[in-house]
PDB file of C-alpha atoms in Angstrom:
ATOM      1  CA  UNK A   1      66.598  82.242 -97.718  1.00  0.00           C
ATOM      2  CA  UNK A   2      66.910  80.229-100.915  1.00  0.00           C
ATOM      3  CA  UNK A   3      64.139  80.448-103.422  1.00  0.00           C
ATOM      4  CA  UNK A   4      62.395  83.507-102.055  1.00  0.00           C
ATOM      5  CA  UNK A   5      61.030  86.070-104.489  1.00  0.00           C
ATOM      6  CA  UNK A   6      60.668  89.758-103.813  1.00  0.00           C
ATOM      7  CA  UNK A   7      57.626  91.193-105.554  1.00  0.00           C
ATOM      8  CA  UNK A   8      57.100  94.949-105.893  1.00  0.00           C
ATOM      9  CA  UNK A   9      53.529  95.913-106.661  1.00  0.00           C
ATOM     10  CA  UNK A  10      52.108  99.410-107.045  1.00  0.00           C
ATOM     11  CA  UNK A  11      50.547 101.940-109.315  1.00  0.00           C
ATOM     12  CA  UNK A  12      46.953 102.581-110.283  1.00  0.00           C
ATOM     13  CA  UNK A  13      46.263  98.869-110.034  1.00  0.00           C
ATOM     14  CA  UNK A  14      46.093  99.137-106.237  1.00  0.00           C
ATOM     15  CA  UNK A  15      42.824 101.050-106.671  1.00  0.00           C
ATOM     16  CA  UNK A  16      41.335  98.168-108.656  1.00  0.00           C
ATOM     17  CA  UNK A  17      39.920  95.506-106.337  1.00  0.00           C
ATOM     18  CA  UNK A  18      39.479  93.017-109.188  1.00  0.00           C
ATOM     19  CA  UNK A  19      43.130  93.434-110.253  1.00  0.00           C
ATOM     20  CA  UNK A  20      44.323  93.034-106.678  1.00  0.00           C
ATOM     21  CA  UNK A  21      42.323  89.834-106.444  1.00  0.00           C
ATOM     22  CA  UNK A  22      44.004  88.460-109.570  1.00  0.00           C
ATOM     23  CA  UNK A  23      47.400  89.528-108.245  1.00  0.00           C
ATOM     24  CA  UNK A  24      46.724  87.756-104.977  1.00  0.00           C
ATOM     25  CA  UNK A  25      45.647  84.553-106.721  1.00  0.00           C
ATOM     26  CA  UNK A  26      48.813  84.622-108.837  1.00  0.00           C
ATOM     27  CA  UNK A  27      51.069  85.270-105.866  1.00  0.00           C
ATOM     28  CA  UNK A  28      49.551  82.288-104.080  1.00  0.00           C
ATOM     29  CA  UNK A  29      51.345  80.128-106.660  1.00  0.00           C
ATOM     30  CA  UNK A  30      54.651  81.979-106.372  1.00  0.00           C
ATOM     31  CA  UNK A  31      55.669  81.604-102.742  1.00  0.00           C
ATOM     32  CA  UNK A  32      57.791  81.997-100.692  1.00  0.00           C
ATOM     33  CA  UNK A  33      57.669  85.708-101.376  1.00  0.00           C
ATOM     34  CA  UNK A  34      58.117  89.083 -99.805  1.00  0.00           C
ATOM     35  CA  UNK A  35      55.827  91.810-101.162  1.00  0.00           C
ATOM     36  CA  UNK A  36      56.867  95.480-101.222  1.00  0.00           C
ATOM     37  CA  UNK A  37      54.035  97.796-102.191  1.00  0.00           C
ATOM     38  CA  UNK A  38      53.865 101.354-103.409  1.00  0.00           C
ATOM     39  CA  UNK A  39      50.818 103.520-103.805  1.00  0.00           C
ATOM     40  CA  UNK A  40      51.998 106.718-105.462  1.00  0.00           C
ATOM     41  CA  UNK A  41      48.691 107.513-107.097  1.00  0.00           C
ATOM     42  CA  UNK A  42      46.945 107.506-103.732  1.00  0.00           C
ATOM     43  CA  UNK A  43      49.645 109.724-102.218  1.00  0.00           C
ATOM     44  CA  UNK A  44      49.253 112.166-105.069  1.00  0.00           C
ATOM     45  CA  UNK A  45      45.495 112.219-104.630  1.00  0.00           C
ATOM     46  CA  UNK A  46      45.837 113.040-100.947  1.00  0.00           C
ATOM     47  CA  UNK A  47      48.451 115.708-101.670  1.00  0.00           C
ATOM     48  CA  UNK A  48      46.043 117.399-104.066  1.00  0.00           C
ATOM     49  CA  UNK A  49      43.203 117.063-101.560  1.00  0.00           C
ATOM     50  CA  UNK A  50      45.355 118.722 -98.869  1.00  0.00           C
ATOM     51  CA  UNK A  51      46.704 121.424-101.186  1.00  0.00           C
ATOM     52  CA  UNK A  52      50.242 119.995-101.287  1.00  0.00           C
ATOM     53  CA  UNK A  53      52.132 120.318-104.554  1.00  0.00           C
ATOM     54  CA  UNK A  54      52.936 117.076-106.416  1.00  0.00           C
ATOM     55  CA  UNK A  55      56.458 117.158-107.882  1.00  0.00           C
ATOM     56  CA  UNK A  56      58.706 114.339-109.086  1.00  0.00           C
ATOM     57  CA  UNK A  57      62.309 114.058-110.287  1.00  0.00           C
ATOM     58  CA  UNK A  58      62.929 111.015-112.560  1.00  0.00           C
ATOM     59  CA  UNK A  59      59.889 109.335-111.056  1.00  0.00           C
ATOM     60  CA  UNK A  60      60.936 110.024-107.438  1.00  0.00           C
ATOM     61  CA  UNK A  61      58.543 112.119-105.363  1.00  0.00           C
ATOM     62  CA  UNK A  62      59.891 115.373-103.961  1.00  0.00           C
ATOM     63  CA  UNK A  63      58.953 115.053-100.276  1.00  0.00           C
ATOM     64  CA  UNK A  64      58.450 117.811 -97.765  1.00  0.00           C
ATOM     65  CA  UNK A  65      57.827 116.899 -94.126  1.00  0.00           C
ATOM     66  CA  UNK A  66      54.070 117.168 -94.740  1.00  0.00           C
ATOM     67  CA  UNK A  67      54.284 114.913 -97.818  1.00  0.00           C
ATOM     68  CA  UNK A  68      56.313 112.365 -95.823  1.00  0.00           C
ATOM     69  CA  UNK A  69      53.525 112.290 -93.243  1.00  0.00           C
ATOM     70  CA  UNK A  70      50.953 111.794 -96.028  1.00  0.00           C
ATOM     71  CA  UNK A  71      52.989 108.893 -97.468  1.00  0.00           C
ATOM     72  CA  UNK A  72      53.024 107.218 -94.025  1.00  0.00           C
ATOM     73  CA  UNK A  73      49.288 107.741 -93.575  1.00  0.00           C
ATOM     74  CA  UNK A  74      48.395 106.377 -96.997  1.00  0.00           C
ATOM     75  CA  UNK A  75      50.830 103.501 -97.419  1.00  0.00           C
ATOM     76  CA  UNK A  76      51.013 102.191 -93.843  1.00  0.00           C
ATOM     77  CA  UNK A  77      47.247 102.471 -93.487  1.00  0.00           C
ATOM     78  CA  UNK A  78      44.578 101.732 -96.097  1.00  0.00           C
ATOM     79  CA  UNK A  79      46.905 100.777 -98.951  1.00  0.00           C
ATOM     80  CA  UNK A  80      48.699  98.083 -96.976  1.00  0.00           C
ATOM     81  CA  UNK A  81      45.392  96.849 -95.582  1.00  0.00           C
ATOM     82  CA  UNK A  82      43.973  96.452 -99.093  1.00  0.00           C
ATOM     83  CA  UNK A  83      46.961  94.386-100.217  1.00  0.00           C
ATOM     84  CA  UNK A  84      47.015  92.186 -97.111  1.00  0.00           C
ATOM     85  CA  UNK A  85      43.268  91.643 -97.192  1.00  0.00           C
ATOM     86  CA  UNK A  86      43.354  90.571-100.884  1.00  0.00           C
ATOM     87  CA  UNK A  87      46.202  88.160-100.234  1.00  0.00           C
ATOM     88  CA  UNK A  88      44.486  86.616 -97.242  1.00  0.00           C
ATOM     89  CA  UNK A  89      41.309  86.178 -99.250  1.00  0.00           C
ATOM     90  CA  UNK A  90      43.336  84.073-101.698  1.00  0.00           C
ATOM     91  CA  UNK A  91      44.749  81.866 -98.969  1.00  0.00           C
ATOM     92  CA  UNK A  92      48.057  83.695 -98.542  1.00  0.00           C
ATOM     93  CA  UNK A  93      48.913  84.138 -94.856  1.00  0.00           C
ATOM     94  CA  UNK A  94      50.057  87.744 -95.340  1.00  0.00           C
ATOM     95  CA  UNK A  95      51.195  90.063 -92.563  1.00  0.00           C
ATOM     96  CA  UNK A  96      51.776  93.819 -92.948  1.00  0.00           C
ATOM     97  CA  UNK A  97      55.011  95.369 -91.730  1.00  0.00           C
ATOM     98  CA  UNK A  98      56.625  98.747 -92.381  1.00  0.00           C
ATOM     99  CA  UNK A  99      60.044 100.266 -92.728  1.00  0.00           C
ATOM    100  CA  UNK A 100      59.085 102.611 -89.904  1.00  0.00           C
ATOM    101  CA  UNK A 101      58.629  99.631 -87.563  1.00  0.00           C
ATOM    102  CA  UNK A 102      62.344  98.948 -87.612  1.00  0.00           C
ATOM    103  CA  UNK A 103      62.479  96.811 -90.711  1.00  0.00           C
ATOM    104  CA  UNK A 104      64.476  99.524 -92.524  1.00  0.00           C
ATOM    105  CA  UNK A 105      67.297 101.808 -91.473  1.00  0.00           C
ATOM    106  CA  UNK A 106      67.482 104.761 -93.841  1.00  0.00           C
ATOM    107  CA  UNK A 107      69.498 107.847 -94.729  1.00  0.00           C
ATOM    108  CA  UNK A 108      68.378 110.879 -96.726  1.00  0.00           C
ATOM    109  CA  UNK A 109      69.357 110.721-100.395  1.00  0.00           C
ATOM    110  CA  UNK A 110      69.506 114.351-101.500  1.00  0.00           C
ATOM    111  CA  UNK A 111      67.739 116.640 -99.057  1.00  0.00           C
ATOM    112  CA  UNK A 112      68.339 119.785-101.089  1.00  0.00           C
ATOM    113  CA  UNK A 113      66.726 118.343-104.207  1.00  0.00           C
ATOM    114  CA  UNK A 114      64.313 115.661-103.007  1.00  0.00           C
ATOM    115  CA  UNK A 115      63.571 116.630 -99.407  1.00  0.00           C
ATOM    116  CA  UNK A 116      62.744 113.782 -97.021  1.00  0.00           C
ATOM    117  CA  UNK A 117      63.407 110.924 -99.416  1.00  0.00           C
ATOM    118  CA  UNK A 118      65.453 108.107 -97.938  1.00  0.00           C
ATOM    119  CA  UNK A 119      67.675 105.275 -99.087  1.00  0.00           C
ATOM    120  CA  UNK A 120      67.519 101.957 -97.231  1.00  0.00           C
ATOM    121  CA  UNK A 121      70.915 101.238 -95.687  1.00  0.00           C
ATOM    122  CA  UNK A 122      69.900  98.210 -93.652  1.00  0.00           C
ATOM    123  CA  UNK A 123      67.106  95.658 -93.803  1.00  0.00           C
ATOM    124  CA  UNK A 124      65.998  93.569 -90.822  1.00  0.00           C
ATOM    125  CA  UNK A 125      66.790  90.332 -92.622  1.00  0.00           C
ATOM    126  CA  UNK A 126      66.423  88.213 -89.489  1.00  0.00           C
ATOM    127  CA  UNK A 127      62.933  89.574 -88.878  1.00  0.00           C
ATOM    128  CA  UNK A 128      61.843  88.797 -92.404  1.00  0.00           C
ATOM    129  CA  UNK A 129      63.394  85.349 -92.230  1.00  0.00           C
ATOM    130  CA  UNK A 130      61.453  84.610 -89.054  1.00  0.00           C
ATOM    131  CA  UNK A 131      58.180  85.556 -90.729  1.00  0.00           C
ATOM    132  CA  UNK A 132      58.977  83.499 -93.856  1.00  0.00           C
ATOM    133  CA  UNK A 133      60.046  80.486 -91.788  1.00  0.00           C
ATOM    134  CA  UNK A 134      56.753  80.647 -89.918  1.00  0.00           C
ATOM    135  CA  UNK A 135      54.869  80.504 -93.207  1.00  0.00           C
ATOM    136  CA  UNK A 136      53.929  84.149 -93.447  1.00  0.00           C
ATOM    137  CA  UNK A 137      54.194  86.395 -96.506  1.00  0.00           C
ATOM    138  CA  UNK A 138      55.541  89.776 -95.347  1.00  0.00           C
ATOM    139  CA  UNK A 139      53.920  92.798 -97.016  1.00  0.00           C
ATOM    140  CA  UNK A 140      56.206  95.785 -96.567  1.00  0.00           C
ATOM    141  CA  UNK A 141      55.103  99.415 -96.635  1.00  0.00           C
ATOM    142  CA  UNK A 142      58.343 101.336 -97.366  1.00  0.00           C
ATOM    143  CA  UNK A 143      57.860 104.597 -95.370  1.00  0.00           C
ATOM    144  CA  UNK A 144      60.453 104.823 -92.610  1.00  0.00           C
ATOM    145  CA  UNK A 145      61.784 107.140 -89.951  1.00  0.00           C
ATOM    146  CA  UNK A 146      65.196 108.665 -89.396  1.00  0.00           C
ATOM    147  CA  UNK A 147      67.301 108.520 -86.217  1.00  0.00           C
ATOM    148  CA  UNK A 148      65.130 111.294 -84.727  1.00  0.00           C
ATOM    149  CA  UNK A 149      61.926 109.393 -85.466  1.00  0.00           C
ATOM    150  CA  UNK A 150      60.885 111.824 -88.211  1.00  0.00           C
ATOM    151  CA  UNK A 151      59.027 110.542 -91.247  1.00  0.00           C
ATOM    152  CA  UNK A 152      61.055 109.603 -94.338  1.00  0.00           C
ATOM    153  CA  UNK A 153      59.520 108.601 -97.679  1.00  0.00           C
ATOM    154  CA  UNK A 154      61.205 105.647 -99.373  1.00  0.00           C
ATOM    155  CA  UNK A 155      60.670 104.842-103.051  1.00  0.00           C
ATOM    156  CA  UNK A 156      59.062 101.418-103.273  1.00  0.00           C
ATOM    157  CA  UNK A 157      61.123 100.330-106.293  1.00  0.00           C
ATOM    158  CA  UNK A 158      64.375 101.117-104.501  1.00  0.00           C
ATOM    159  CA  UNK A 159      63.120  99.464-101.324  1.00  0.00           C
ATOM    160  CA  UNK A 160      62.191  96.302-103.178  1.00  0.00           C
ATOM    161  CA  UNK A 161      65.606  96.143-104.849  1.00  0.00           C
ATOM    162  CA  UNK A 162      67.401  96.598-101.532  1.00  0.00           C
ATOM    163  CA  UNK A 163      65.256  93.955 -99.809  1.00  0.00           C
ATOM    164  CA  UNK A 164      65.903  91.483-102.643  1.00  0.00           C
ATOM    165  CA  UNK A 165      69.660  91.986-102.395  1.00  0.00           C
ATOM    166  CA  UNK A 166      69.673  91.753 -98.604  1.00  0.00           C
ATOM    167  CA  UNK A 167      67.684  88.487 -98.656  1.00  0.00           C
ATOM    168  CA  UNK A 168      69.738  86.990-101.469  1.00  0.00           C
ATOM    169  CA  UNK A 169      66.470  86.576-103.372  1.00  0.00           C
ATOM    170  CA  UNK A 170      66.250  84.211-106.299  1.00  0.00           C
ATOM    171  CA  UNK A 171      64.267  86.765-108.273  1.00  0.00           C
ATOM    172  CA  UNK A 172      63.029  90.355-108.091  1.00  0.00           C
ATOM    173  CA  UNK A 173      59.743  91.080-109.874  1.00  0.00           C
ATOM    174  CA  UNK A 174      58.222  94.515-110.593  1.00  0.00           C
ATOM    175  CA  UNK A 175      54.515  93.845-111.174  1.00  0.00           C
ATOM    176  CA  UNK A 176      51.921  96.238-112.544  1.00  0.00           C
ATOM    177  CA  UNK A 177      49.417  96.325-115.408  1.00  0.00           C
ATOM    178  CA  UNK A 178      52.210  96.963-117.954  1.00  0.00           C
ATOM    179  CA  UNK A 179      53.440  93.853-119.808  1.00  0.00           C
ATOM    180  CA  UNK A 180      57.065  95.006-119.701  1.00  0.00           C
ATOM    181  CA  UNK A 181      59.441  97.743-120.896  1.00  0.00           C
ATOM    182  CA  UNK A 182      57.867  99.048-124.088  1.00  0.00           C
ATOM    183  CA  UNK A 183      59.495 100.398-127.267  1.00  0.00           C
ATOM    184  CA  UNK A 184      57.061 101.728-129.837  1.00  0.00           C
ATOM    185  CA  UNK A 185      54.257 100.050-127.933  1.00  0.00           C
ATOM    186  CA  UNK A 186      55.862  96.601-128.058  1.00  0.00           C
ATOM    187  CA  UNK A 187      57.388  94.866-125.042  1.00  0.00           C
ATOM    188  CA  UNK A 188      61.146  94.239-125.028  1.00  0.00           C
ATOM    189  CA  UNK A 189      62.118  90.678-124.094  1.00  0.00           C
ATOM    190  CA  UNK A 190      65.249  91.967-122.332  1.00  0.00           C
ATOM    191  CA  UNK A 191      67.069  95.173-121.472  1.00  0.00           C
ATOM    192  CA  UNK A 192      70.769  95.445-120.642  1.00  0.00           C
ATOM    193  CA  UNK A 193      71.623  97.651-117.677  1.00  0.00           C
ATOM    194  CA  UNK A 194      74.155  99.329-119.946  1.00  0.00           C
ATOM    195  CA  UNK A 195      71.372 100.423-122.295  1.00  0.00           C
ATOM    196  CA  UNK A 196      69.261 102.101-119.594  1.00  0.00           C
ATOM    197  CA  UNK A 197      70.818 105.621-119.868  1.00  0.00           C
ATOM    198  CA  UNK A 198      70.226 105.576-123.630  1.00  0.00           C
ATOM    199  CA  UNK A 199      66.639 104.445-123.243  1.00  0.00           C
ATOM    200  CA  UNK A 200      66.032 107.296-120.805  1.00  0.00           C
ATOM    201  CA  UNK A 201      67.757 109.847-123.060  1.00  0.00           C
ATOM    202  CA  UNK A 202      65.688 108.734-126.055  1.00  0.00           C
ATOM    203  CA  UNK A 203      62.456 108.954-124.072  1.00  0.00           C
ATOM    204  CA  UNK A 204      61.730 105.264-124.547  1.00  0.00           C
ATOM    205  CA  UNK A 205      61.234 104.989-120.777  1.00  0.00           C
ATOM    206  CA  UNK A 206      59.895 107.814-118.612  1.00  0.00           C
ATOM    207  CA  UNK A 207      58.596 108.594-115.157  1.00  0.00           C
ATOM    208  CA  UNK A 208      58.006 105.521-112.984  1.00  0.00           C
ATOM    209  CA  UNK A 209      59.652 103.097-115.414  1.00  0.00           C
ATOM    210  CA  UNK A 210      62.913 105.040-115.028  1.00  0.00           C
ATOM    211  CA  UNK A 211      62.858 104.387-111.278  1.00  0.00           C
ATOM    212  CA  UNK A 212      62.163 100.686-111.824  1.00  0.00           C
ATOM    213  CA  UNK A 213      65.004 100.227-114.289  1.00  0.00           C
ATOM    214  CA  UNK A 214      67.469 102.142-112.133  1.00  0.00           C
ATOM    215  CA  UNK A 215      66.448 100.143-109.078  1.00  0.00           C
ATOM    216  CA  UNK A 216      66.799  96.883-111.042  1.00  0.00           C
ATOM    217  CA  UNK A 217      70.269  97.891-112.221  1.00  0.00           C
ATOM    218  CA  UNK A 218      71.385  98.566-108.650  1.00  0.00           C
ATOM    219  CA  UNK A 219      69.750  95.515-107.082  1.00  0.00           C
ATOM    220  CA  UNK A 220      72.565  93.044-107.795  1.00  0.00           C
ATOM    221  CA  UNK A 221      69.941  90.309-107.930  1.00  0.00           C
ATOM    222  CA  UNK A 222      70.647  87.509-110.384  1.00  0.00           C
ATOM    223  CA  UNK A 223      67.243  87.627-112.065  1.00  0.00           C
ATOM    224  CA  UNK A 224      64.997  90.702-112.394  1.00  0.00           C
ATOM    225  CA  UNK A 225      61.849  90.998-114.490  1.00  0.00           C
ATOM    226  CA  UNK A 226      59.338  93.759-115.116  1.00  0.00           C
ATOM    227  CA  UNK A 227      55.810  92.894-116.285  1.00  0.00           C
ATOM    228  CA  UNK A 228      52.209  92.192-115.482  1.00  0.00           C
ATOM    229  CA  UNK A 229      50.645  89.540-113.262  1.00  0.00           C
ATOM    230  CA  UNK A 230      51.717  86.770-115.619  1.00  0.00           C
ATOM    231  CA  UNK A 231      55.372  87.119-114.585  1.00  0.00           C
ATOM    232  CA  UNK A 232      54.369  85.455-111.330  1.00  0.00           C
ATOM    233  CA  UNK A 233      53.302  82.326-113.141  1.00  0.00           C
ATOM    234  CA  UNK A 234      55.359  82.234-116.372  1.00  0.00           C
ATOM    235  CA  UNK A 235      59.195  82.581-116.207  1.00  0.00           C
ATOM    236  CA  UNK A 236      59.291  83.738-119.823  1.00  0.00           C
ATOM    237  CA  UNK A 237      56.904  86.694-119.438  1.00  0.00           C
ATOM    238  CA  UNK A 238      57.903  90.304-118.938  1.00  0.00           C
ATOM    239  CA  UNK A 239      61.143  92.125-119.666  1.00  0.00           C
ATOM    240  CA  UNK A 240      64.294  90.507-118.276  1.00  0.00           C
ATOM    241  CA  UNK A 241      66.851  92.996-116.936  1.00  0.00           C
ATOM    242  CA  UNK A 242      70.328  91.735-117.834  1.00  0.00           C
ATOM    243  CA  UNK A 243      73.366  93.136-116.019  1.00  0.00           C
ATOM    244  CA  UNK A 244      76.476  93.844-118.049  1.00  0.00           C
ATOM    245  CA  UNK A 245      78.438  91.504-115.767  1.00  0.00           C
ATOM    246  CA  UNK A 246      76.072  88.659-116.630  1.00  0.00           C
ATOM    247  CA  UNK A 247      76.369  89.467-120.334  1.00  0.00           C
ATOM    248  CA  UNK A 248      80.161  89.458-120.162  1.00  0.00           C
ATOM    249  CA  UNK A 249      80.156  86.073-118.422  1.00  0.00           C
ATOM    250  CA  UNK A 250      77.865  84.650-121.099  1.00  0.00           C
TER     251      UNK A 250
END
């Protein structure tokens, strides 16, 4: 579908009702859109509450079977409801769906190192198109199931990138309360995909930002930006991720 944006939202902001309200109001001006939400902070809080160790590798959660169940409970339940409710309050006809409902087909990435963390190998593009054509804004919770119906955790950044590529999205936006990729506290206007390994090695980007940049680099979407709510309204805000192929063509 031409002109659709895929918007990934997540982080501590999902616990801030006022921020969610501002996000919803901004998204109302940026449709058609598909929203993919995370909620890692909430998952971690529940892990700690249940006595489950929180461990990450390059921003990706190490996921036991119990942690995968927690991710499903948290993301497909109250977190998705919060996002959908905020969007509907701003006049966006949002509808919650999940990878586990057949919107994603997944395979495990690296079971020995990451456990039950999956990679999306197929997106139900037709299903998303039907929702968009009917005027709905799909809100996707990434948790999925494998061929045996067992819970699989899916990183929201990777899921958003895969959805954007599958839909042929005009733009992929990673939205949080951070204004962009920061170096020495100042936002970078653009980052080349070829520079990402060096930025990681230098410690310029860490943790969740690593996952966002790596997902952006693999998305094969023509335009990718990372920033705060303003990227939904201003095409010049945030950090633009420039692929080496685009740079060579320029």
